[in-house]
Coordinates of C-alpha atoms in Angstrom, one line a residue:
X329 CA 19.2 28.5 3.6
X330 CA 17.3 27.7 0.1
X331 CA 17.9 28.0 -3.2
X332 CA 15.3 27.8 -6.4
X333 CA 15.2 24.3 -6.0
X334 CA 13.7 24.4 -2.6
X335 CA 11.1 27.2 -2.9
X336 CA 7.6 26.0 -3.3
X337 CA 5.2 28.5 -5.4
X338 CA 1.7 28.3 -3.1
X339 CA -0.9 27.6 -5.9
X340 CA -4.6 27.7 -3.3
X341 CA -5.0 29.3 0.1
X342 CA -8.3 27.7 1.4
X343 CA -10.6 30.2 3.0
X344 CA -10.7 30.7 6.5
X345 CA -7.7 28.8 7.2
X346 CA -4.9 29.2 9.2
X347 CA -2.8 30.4 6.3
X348 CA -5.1 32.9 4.8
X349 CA -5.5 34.3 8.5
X350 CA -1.9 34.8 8.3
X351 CA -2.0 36.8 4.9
X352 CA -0.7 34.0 2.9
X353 CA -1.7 34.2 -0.4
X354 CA -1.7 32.8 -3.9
X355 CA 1.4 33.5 -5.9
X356 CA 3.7 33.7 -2.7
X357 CA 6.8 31.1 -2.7
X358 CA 7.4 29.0 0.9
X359 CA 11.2 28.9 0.6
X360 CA 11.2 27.3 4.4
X361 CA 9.6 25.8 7.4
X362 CA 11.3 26.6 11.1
X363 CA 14.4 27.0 9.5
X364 CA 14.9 24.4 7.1
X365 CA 14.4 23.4 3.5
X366 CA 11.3 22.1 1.7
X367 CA 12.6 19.1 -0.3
X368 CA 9.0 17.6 -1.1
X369 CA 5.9 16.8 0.8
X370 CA 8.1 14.5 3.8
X371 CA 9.6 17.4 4.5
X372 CA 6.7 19.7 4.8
X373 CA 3.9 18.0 6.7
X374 CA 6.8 16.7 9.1
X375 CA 7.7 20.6 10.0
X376 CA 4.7 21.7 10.1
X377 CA 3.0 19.3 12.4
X378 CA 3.1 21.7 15.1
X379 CA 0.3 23.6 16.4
X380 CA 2.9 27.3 15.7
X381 CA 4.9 27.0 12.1
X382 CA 7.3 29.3 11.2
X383 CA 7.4 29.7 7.4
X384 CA 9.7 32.0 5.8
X385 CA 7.5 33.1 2.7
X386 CA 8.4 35.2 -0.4
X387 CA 6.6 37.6 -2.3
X388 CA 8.4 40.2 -4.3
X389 CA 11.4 40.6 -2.2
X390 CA 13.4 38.9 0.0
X391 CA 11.9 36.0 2.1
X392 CA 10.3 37.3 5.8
X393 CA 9.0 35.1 8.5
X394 CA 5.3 34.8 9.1
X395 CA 3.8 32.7 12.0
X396 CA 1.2 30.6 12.1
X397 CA -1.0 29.0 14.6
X398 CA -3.8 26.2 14.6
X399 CA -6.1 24.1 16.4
X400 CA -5.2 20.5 17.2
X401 CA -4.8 18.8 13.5
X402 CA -6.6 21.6 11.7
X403 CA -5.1 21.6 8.4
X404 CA -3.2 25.1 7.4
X405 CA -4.4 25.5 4.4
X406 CA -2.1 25.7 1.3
X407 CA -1.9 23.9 -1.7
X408 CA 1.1 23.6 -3.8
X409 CA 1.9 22.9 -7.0
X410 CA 4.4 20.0 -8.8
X411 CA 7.4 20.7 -7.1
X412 CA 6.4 19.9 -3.7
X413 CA 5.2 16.1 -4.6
X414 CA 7.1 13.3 -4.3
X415 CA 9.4 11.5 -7.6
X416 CA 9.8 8.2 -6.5
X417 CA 13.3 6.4 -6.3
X418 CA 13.5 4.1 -8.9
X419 CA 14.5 0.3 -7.6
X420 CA 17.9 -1.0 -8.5
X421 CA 17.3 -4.5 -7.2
X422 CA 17.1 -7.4 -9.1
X423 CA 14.6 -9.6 -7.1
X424 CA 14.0 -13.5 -8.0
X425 CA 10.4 -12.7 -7.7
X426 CA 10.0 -9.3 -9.0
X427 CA 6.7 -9.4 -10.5
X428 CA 7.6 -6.7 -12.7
X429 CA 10.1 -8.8 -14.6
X430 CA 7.3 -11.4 -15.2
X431 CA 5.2 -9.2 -17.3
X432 CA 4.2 -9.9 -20.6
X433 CA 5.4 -6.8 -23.5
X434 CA 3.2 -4.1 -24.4
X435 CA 1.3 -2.9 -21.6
X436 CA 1.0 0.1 -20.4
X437 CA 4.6 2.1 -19.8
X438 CA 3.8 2.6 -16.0
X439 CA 3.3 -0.8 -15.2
X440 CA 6.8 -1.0 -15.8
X441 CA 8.2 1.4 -13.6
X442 CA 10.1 -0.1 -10.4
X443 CA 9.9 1.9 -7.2
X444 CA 11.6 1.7 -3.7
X445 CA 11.1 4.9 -2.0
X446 CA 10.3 5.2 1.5
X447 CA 8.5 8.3 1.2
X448 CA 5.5 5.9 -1.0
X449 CA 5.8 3.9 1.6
X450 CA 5.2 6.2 4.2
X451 CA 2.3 7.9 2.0
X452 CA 0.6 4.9 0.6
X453 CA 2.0 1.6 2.3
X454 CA 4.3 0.4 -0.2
X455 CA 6.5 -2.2 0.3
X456 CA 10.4 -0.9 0.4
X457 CA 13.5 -2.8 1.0
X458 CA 15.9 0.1 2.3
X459 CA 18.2 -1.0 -0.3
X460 CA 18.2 0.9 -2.5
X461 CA 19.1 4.4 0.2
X462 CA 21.8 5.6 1.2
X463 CA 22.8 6.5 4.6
X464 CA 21.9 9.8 4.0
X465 CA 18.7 9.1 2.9
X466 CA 18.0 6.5 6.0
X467 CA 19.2 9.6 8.4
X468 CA 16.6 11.5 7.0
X469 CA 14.0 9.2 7.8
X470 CA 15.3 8.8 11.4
X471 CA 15.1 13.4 11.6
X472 CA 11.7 13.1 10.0
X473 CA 10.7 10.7 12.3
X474 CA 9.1 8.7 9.2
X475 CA 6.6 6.3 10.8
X476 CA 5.2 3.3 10.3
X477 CA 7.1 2.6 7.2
X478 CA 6.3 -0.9 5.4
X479 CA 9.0 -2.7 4.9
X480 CA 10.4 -6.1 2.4
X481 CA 12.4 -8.0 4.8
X482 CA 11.9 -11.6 3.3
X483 CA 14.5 -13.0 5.7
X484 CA 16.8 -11.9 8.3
X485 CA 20.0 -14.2 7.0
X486 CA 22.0 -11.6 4.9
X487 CA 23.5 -14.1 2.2
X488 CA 20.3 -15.5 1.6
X489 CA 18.4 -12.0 1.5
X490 CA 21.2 -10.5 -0.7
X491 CA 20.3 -13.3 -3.1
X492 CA 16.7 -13.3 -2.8
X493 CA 17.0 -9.5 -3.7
X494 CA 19.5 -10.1 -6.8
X495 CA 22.1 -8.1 -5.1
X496 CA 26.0 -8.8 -5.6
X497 CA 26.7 -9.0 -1.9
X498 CA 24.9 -9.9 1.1
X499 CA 22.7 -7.5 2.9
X500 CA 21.9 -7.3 6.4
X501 CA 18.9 -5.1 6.9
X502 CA 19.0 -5.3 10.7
X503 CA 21.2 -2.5 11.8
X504 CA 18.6 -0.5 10.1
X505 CA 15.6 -2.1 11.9
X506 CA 17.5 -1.5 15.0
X507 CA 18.3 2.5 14.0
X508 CA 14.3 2.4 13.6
X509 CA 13.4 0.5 16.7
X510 CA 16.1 2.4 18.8
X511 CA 15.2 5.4 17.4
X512 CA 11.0 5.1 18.4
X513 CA 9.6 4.7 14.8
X514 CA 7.8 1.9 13.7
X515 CA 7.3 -0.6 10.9
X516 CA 5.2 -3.4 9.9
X517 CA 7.0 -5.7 7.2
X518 CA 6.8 -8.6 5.0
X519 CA 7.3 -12.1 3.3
X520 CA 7.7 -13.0 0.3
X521 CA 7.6 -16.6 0.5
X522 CA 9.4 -19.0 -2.0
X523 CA 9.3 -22.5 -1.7
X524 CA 13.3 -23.9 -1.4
X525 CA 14.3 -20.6 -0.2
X526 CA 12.9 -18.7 2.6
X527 CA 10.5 -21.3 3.7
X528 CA 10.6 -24.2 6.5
X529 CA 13.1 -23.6 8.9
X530 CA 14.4 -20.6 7.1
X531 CA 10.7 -19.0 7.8
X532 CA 10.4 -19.8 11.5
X533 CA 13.9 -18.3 12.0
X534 CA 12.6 -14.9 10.3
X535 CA 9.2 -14.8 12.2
X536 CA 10.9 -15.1 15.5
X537 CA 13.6 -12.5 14.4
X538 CA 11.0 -10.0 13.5
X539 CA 8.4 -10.4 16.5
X540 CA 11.8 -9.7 19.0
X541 CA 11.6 -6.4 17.4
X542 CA 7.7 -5.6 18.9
X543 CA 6.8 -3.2 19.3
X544 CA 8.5 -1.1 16.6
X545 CA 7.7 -4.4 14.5
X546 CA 3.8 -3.5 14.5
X547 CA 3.1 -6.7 12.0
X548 CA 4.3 -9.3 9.8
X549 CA 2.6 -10.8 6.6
X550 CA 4.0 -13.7 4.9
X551 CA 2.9 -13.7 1.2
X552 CA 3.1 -16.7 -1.0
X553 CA 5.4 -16.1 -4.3
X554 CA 3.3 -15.0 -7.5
X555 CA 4.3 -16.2 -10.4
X556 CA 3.5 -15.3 -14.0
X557 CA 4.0 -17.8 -17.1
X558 CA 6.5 -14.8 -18.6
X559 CA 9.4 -15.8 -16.9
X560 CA 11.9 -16.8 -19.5
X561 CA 15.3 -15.9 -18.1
X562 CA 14.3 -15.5 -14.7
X563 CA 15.8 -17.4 -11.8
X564 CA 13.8 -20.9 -11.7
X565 CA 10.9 -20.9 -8.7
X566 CA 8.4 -23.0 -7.5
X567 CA 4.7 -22.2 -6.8
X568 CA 3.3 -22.5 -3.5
X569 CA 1.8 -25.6 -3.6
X570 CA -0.9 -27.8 -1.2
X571 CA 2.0 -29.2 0.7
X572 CA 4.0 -25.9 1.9
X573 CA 0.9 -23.9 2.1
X574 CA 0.1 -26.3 4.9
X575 CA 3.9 -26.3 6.2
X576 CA 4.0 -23.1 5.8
X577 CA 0.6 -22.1 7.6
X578 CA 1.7 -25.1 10.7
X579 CA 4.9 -22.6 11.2
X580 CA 3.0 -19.4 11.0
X581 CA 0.3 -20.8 13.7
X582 CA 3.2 -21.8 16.2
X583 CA 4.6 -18.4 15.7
X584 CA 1.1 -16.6 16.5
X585 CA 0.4 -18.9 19.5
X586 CA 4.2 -17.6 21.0
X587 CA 3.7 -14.2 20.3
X588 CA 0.2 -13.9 21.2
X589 CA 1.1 -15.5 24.8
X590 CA 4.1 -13.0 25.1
X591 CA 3.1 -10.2 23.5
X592 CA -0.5 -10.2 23.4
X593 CA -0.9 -9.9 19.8
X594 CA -0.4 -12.8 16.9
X595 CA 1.7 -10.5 15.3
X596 CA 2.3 -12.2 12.3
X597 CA -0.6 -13.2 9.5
X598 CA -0.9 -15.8 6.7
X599 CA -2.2 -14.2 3.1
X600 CA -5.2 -15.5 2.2
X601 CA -3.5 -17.5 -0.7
X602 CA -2.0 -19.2 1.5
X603 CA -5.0 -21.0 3.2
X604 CA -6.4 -21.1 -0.4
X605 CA -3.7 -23.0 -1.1
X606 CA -3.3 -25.2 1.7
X607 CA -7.4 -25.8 1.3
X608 CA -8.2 -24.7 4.7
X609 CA -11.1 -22.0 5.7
X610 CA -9.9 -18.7 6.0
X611 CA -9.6 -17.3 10.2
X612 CA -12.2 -15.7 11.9
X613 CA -12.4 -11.9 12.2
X614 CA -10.9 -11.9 15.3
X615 CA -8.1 -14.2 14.4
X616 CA -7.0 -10.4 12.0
X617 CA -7.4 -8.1 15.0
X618 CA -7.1 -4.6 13.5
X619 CA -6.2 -6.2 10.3
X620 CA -3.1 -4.2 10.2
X621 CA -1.8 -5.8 6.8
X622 CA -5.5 -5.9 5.1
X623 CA -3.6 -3.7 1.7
X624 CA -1.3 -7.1 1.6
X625 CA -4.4 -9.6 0.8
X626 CA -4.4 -10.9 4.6
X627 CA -7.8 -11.1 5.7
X628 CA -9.3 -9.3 2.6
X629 CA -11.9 -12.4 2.6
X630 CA -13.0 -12.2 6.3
X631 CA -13.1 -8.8 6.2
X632 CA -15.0 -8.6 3.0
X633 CA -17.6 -11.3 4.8
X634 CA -18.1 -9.1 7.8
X635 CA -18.6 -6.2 5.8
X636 CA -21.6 -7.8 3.4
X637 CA -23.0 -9.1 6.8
X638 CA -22.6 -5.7 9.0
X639 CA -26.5 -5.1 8.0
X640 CA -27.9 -8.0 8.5
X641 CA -30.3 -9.2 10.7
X642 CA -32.3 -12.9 10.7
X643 CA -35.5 -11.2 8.9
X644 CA -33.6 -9.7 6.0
X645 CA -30.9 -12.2 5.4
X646 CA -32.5 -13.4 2.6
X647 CA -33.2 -11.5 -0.3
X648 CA -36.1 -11.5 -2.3
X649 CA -35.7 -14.1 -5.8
X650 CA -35.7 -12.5 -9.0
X651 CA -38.4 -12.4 -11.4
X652 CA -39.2 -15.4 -13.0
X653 CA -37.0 -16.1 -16.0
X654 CA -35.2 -13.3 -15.8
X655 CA -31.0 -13.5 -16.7
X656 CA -28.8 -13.8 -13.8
X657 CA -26.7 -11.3 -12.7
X658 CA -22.9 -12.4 -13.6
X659 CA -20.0 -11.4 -11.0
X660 CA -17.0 -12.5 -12.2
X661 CA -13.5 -12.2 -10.2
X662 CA -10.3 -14.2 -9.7
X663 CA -10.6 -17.6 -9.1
X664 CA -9.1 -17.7 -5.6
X665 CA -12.0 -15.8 -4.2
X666 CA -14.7 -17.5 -6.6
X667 CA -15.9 -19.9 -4.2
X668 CA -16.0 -17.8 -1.2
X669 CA -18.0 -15.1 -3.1
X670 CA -20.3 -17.9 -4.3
X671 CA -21.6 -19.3 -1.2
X672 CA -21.6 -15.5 0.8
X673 CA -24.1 -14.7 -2.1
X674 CA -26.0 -18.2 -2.6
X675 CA -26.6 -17.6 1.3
X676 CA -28.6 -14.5 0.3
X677 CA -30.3 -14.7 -3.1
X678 CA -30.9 -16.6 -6.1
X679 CA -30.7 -15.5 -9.6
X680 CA -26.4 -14.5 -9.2
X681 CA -24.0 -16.4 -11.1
X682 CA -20.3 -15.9 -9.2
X683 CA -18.2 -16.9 -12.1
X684 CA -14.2 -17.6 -11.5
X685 CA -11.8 -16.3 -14.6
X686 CA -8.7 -18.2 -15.2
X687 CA -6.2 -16.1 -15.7
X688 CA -4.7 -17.4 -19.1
X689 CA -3.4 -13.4 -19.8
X690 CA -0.2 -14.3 -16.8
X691 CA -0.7 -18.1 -16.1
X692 CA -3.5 -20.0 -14.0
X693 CA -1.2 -19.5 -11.2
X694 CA -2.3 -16.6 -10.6
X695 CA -5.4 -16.2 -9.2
X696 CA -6.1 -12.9 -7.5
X697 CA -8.9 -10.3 -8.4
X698 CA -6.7 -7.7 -9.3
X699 CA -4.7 -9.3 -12.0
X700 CA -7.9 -10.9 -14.0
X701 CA -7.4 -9.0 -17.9
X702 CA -10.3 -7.9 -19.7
X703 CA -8.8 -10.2 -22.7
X704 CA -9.6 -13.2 -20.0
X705 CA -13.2 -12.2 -19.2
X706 CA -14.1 -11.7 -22.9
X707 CA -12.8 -15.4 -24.0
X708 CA -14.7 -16.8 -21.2
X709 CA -17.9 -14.8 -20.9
X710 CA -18.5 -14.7 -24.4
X711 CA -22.0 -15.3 -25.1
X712 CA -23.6 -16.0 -21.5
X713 CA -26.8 -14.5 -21.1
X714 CA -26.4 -12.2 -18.3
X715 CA -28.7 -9.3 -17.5
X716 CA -25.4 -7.4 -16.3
X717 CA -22.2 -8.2 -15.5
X718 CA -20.4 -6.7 -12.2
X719 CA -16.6 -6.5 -11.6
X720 CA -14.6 -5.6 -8.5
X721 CA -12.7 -1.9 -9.2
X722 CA -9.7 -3.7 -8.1
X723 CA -9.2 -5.0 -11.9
X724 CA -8.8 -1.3 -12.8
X725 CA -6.7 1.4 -12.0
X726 CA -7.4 4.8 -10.8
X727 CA -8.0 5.7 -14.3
X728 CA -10.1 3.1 -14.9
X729 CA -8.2 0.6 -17.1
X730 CA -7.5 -3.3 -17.1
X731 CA -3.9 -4.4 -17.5
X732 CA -4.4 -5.0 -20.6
X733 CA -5.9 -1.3 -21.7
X734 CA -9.1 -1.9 -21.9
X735 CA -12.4 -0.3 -20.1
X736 CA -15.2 -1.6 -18.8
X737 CA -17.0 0.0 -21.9
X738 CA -14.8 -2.0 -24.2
X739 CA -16.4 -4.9 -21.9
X740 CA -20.0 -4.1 -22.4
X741 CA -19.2 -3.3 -26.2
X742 CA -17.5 -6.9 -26.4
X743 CA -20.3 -8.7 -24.3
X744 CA -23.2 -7.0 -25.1
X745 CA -23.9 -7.1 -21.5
X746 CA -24.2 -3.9 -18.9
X747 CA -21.1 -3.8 -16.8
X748 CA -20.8 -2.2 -13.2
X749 CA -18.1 -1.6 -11.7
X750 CA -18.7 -2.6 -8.0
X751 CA -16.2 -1.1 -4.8
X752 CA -14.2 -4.1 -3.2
X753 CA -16.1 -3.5 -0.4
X754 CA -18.9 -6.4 1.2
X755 CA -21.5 -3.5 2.4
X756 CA -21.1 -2.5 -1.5
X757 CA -22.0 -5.6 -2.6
X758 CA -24.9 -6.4 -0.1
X759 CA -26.6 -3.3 -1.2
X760 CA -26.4 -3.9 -5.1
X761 CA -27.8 -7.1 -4.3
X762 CA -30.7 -6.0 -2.2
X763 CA -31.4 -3.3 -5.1
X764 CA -31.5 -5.5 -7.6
X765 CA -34.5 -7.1 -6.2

């Protein structure tokens, strides 16, 4: 049945659980689960989502069954080591607007790194196109019962998505949405819009296509094309300007009013770019539902709003001033959000400066949070007298880095100004506001 490939060593047993009641203990090797094979992590917490697992565990000899039972979700308890997690599939597509390909040289090495694995997808939400699997691989994610995958459709024509996706051929991703829908799983998916190709009629033929597939479609998210000013090479696009922001939010609206009459949900949402675009005030919070795309910048803003409000109440909405002649607190952040940001916090104190950086590191086209350099704030905070500057953690990774290397104590060093790093998060920001009082 396995083979040292497939034999996971168990590196933590935590105490009291279900694992260590079974005598499972460090050092021991799970070489299966009710039968089968461990490939990685898909494999394991789909097997062992029952309430009684069968693992076949060895110690010194040859492997022997040992049962185990639980309570409801109760976790069982083992940790393993580096051969359990997942190596994403590397992507093999050649997309018109791969944002990868638009970076600028020497950044870090990851940033680099093209993925299209469904497994990431299931695990964190990324975006897949199922090109890039074989039929093998898509069977397994119909036996693992892999659901709700997140899913790169762009358009439902196959010439024009083979294109879009830099393929040599056309591909024609619906006999897999079918396999998913016909097989119970679910899916929520997206668009990546580009002006002059899947846009106008082209668009209302893909949101139609999608929302016949609810429920298995759960959502839909149409994204307006980013584009960096390092595209040399690259197929020739178009930004998403006033005029199809509009055309393209007029399509979307007609879409939501169908779907929301015949299926009780609007099904598919608008980025926020796109109304930033277009110059029209972003939806209410109900307009998002359960915000099932909120990871995809749809309803980031709203939700953000509702968030920095939750607390409030009509004696406390407005915070205290600062002390006279005291610096202003500087946030800075993308420019797209700048004058949101501005007048949620002008409605609550004075003595906060909400300043936008232009994003001359990949192009004032792009305008999101998460893409503003350190290079950028530097050149245009340079000497503004600030008592301390605040950033969203969105413009650093998990380790705590810009795109461009640097740290938010390379920032303070630069500036000469405190930095905080503040969570993306509205209650966050309401409560460093009322402590700064």
């Amino acid at each position: 049945m396995s083979s040292p490939k497939y034999e996971h060593p168990i590196i933590a047993v935590t105490p009291g659980s279900p694992a260590e009641q079974a005598g499972l203990r460090p050092g021991m090797r799970l070489v299966g689960v009710n039968g089968q094979r461990i490939r990685d992590q898909i494999d394991y917490l789909s097997l062992t989502a029952e309430r009684r697992v069968r693992m076949d565990i060895a110690a010194d000899g040859d492997p022997a069954p040992v049962f185990i039972r639980r309570s409801g979700d109760e976790p069982l308890g083992l940790t393993f080591g580096d051969s359990m997690r997942v190596k994403p599939l590397r992507c093999r597509n050649r997309c018109i607007f791969c944002f990868v390909d638009q970076l600028p040289d020497n950044m870090r090495r990851p940033l680099y790194i093209k993925d299209d694995d469904w497994r990431m997808s299931l695990m964190m939400g990324n975006y897949v196109t199922l090109t890039n699997l074989s039929d093998a691989g898509f069977a397994r994610i119909i036996k693992r019962k892999a659901s709700p995958l997140y899913l790169s459709v762009h358009t439902l024509d196959p010439d024009l998505r083979g294109r879009m996706l830099g393929l040599d051929c056309p591909d024609d991703i619906r006999p897999r949405l079918d396999a998913l829908r016909d097989n119970g799983l679910r899916f929520h998916s997206q668009v990546v819009m580009c002006p002059g190709w899947n846009d106008g009629v082209e668009l209302a033929r893909t949101l139609e296509g999608l929302a016949a597939y609810y429920p298995a479609a759960q959502s839909l998210a149409v994204v307006p094309v980013g584009l960096t000013q390092h595209r040399d090479g690259l197929e020739p696009l178009r930004i998403v300007d006033k005029e199809t922001a509009r055309e393209s939010l007029d399509t979307i609206r007609r879409a939501q009013a169908d779907c929301l009459a015949r299926l009780g949900t609007a099904f598919v949402f608008a980025a926020d770019e796109l109304y930033i675009a277009a110059g029209e005030p972003i939806p209410n919070d109900a307009a998002y539902e359960d915000y099932p795309q909120i990871e995809n910048g749809v309803g980031l803003l709203r939700r953000f709003e509702v968030e920095f409000n939750v607390e409030f109440n009509e004696e406390d909405s407005r915070l205290p001033p600062p002390a006279k002649g005291a610096p202003p607190i500087v946030i800075a952040t993308g420019a797209a959000a700048a004058p949101f940001l501005r007048e949620l916090v002008e409605s609550v104190r004075d003595g906060v400066e909400v300043r936008p950086i232009i994003n001359r590191f990949f192009g004032e086209s792009i305008t999101v949070a998460g893409l503003v350099t350190s290079s950028d704030i530097i050149e245009q905070l340079t000497g503004v007298n600030a008592r301390e500057l605040w950033i969203p953690d969105v413009m650093l990774s998990a380790e705590g880095v810009f795109l461009d290397g640097r740290t938010p104590d390379d920032l303070r060093e630069a500036l000469n100004i405190p930095v905080r790093v503040l969570p993306c998060d509205g209650g966050a920001l309401r409560r460093a506001l009322a402590a700064e009082v």
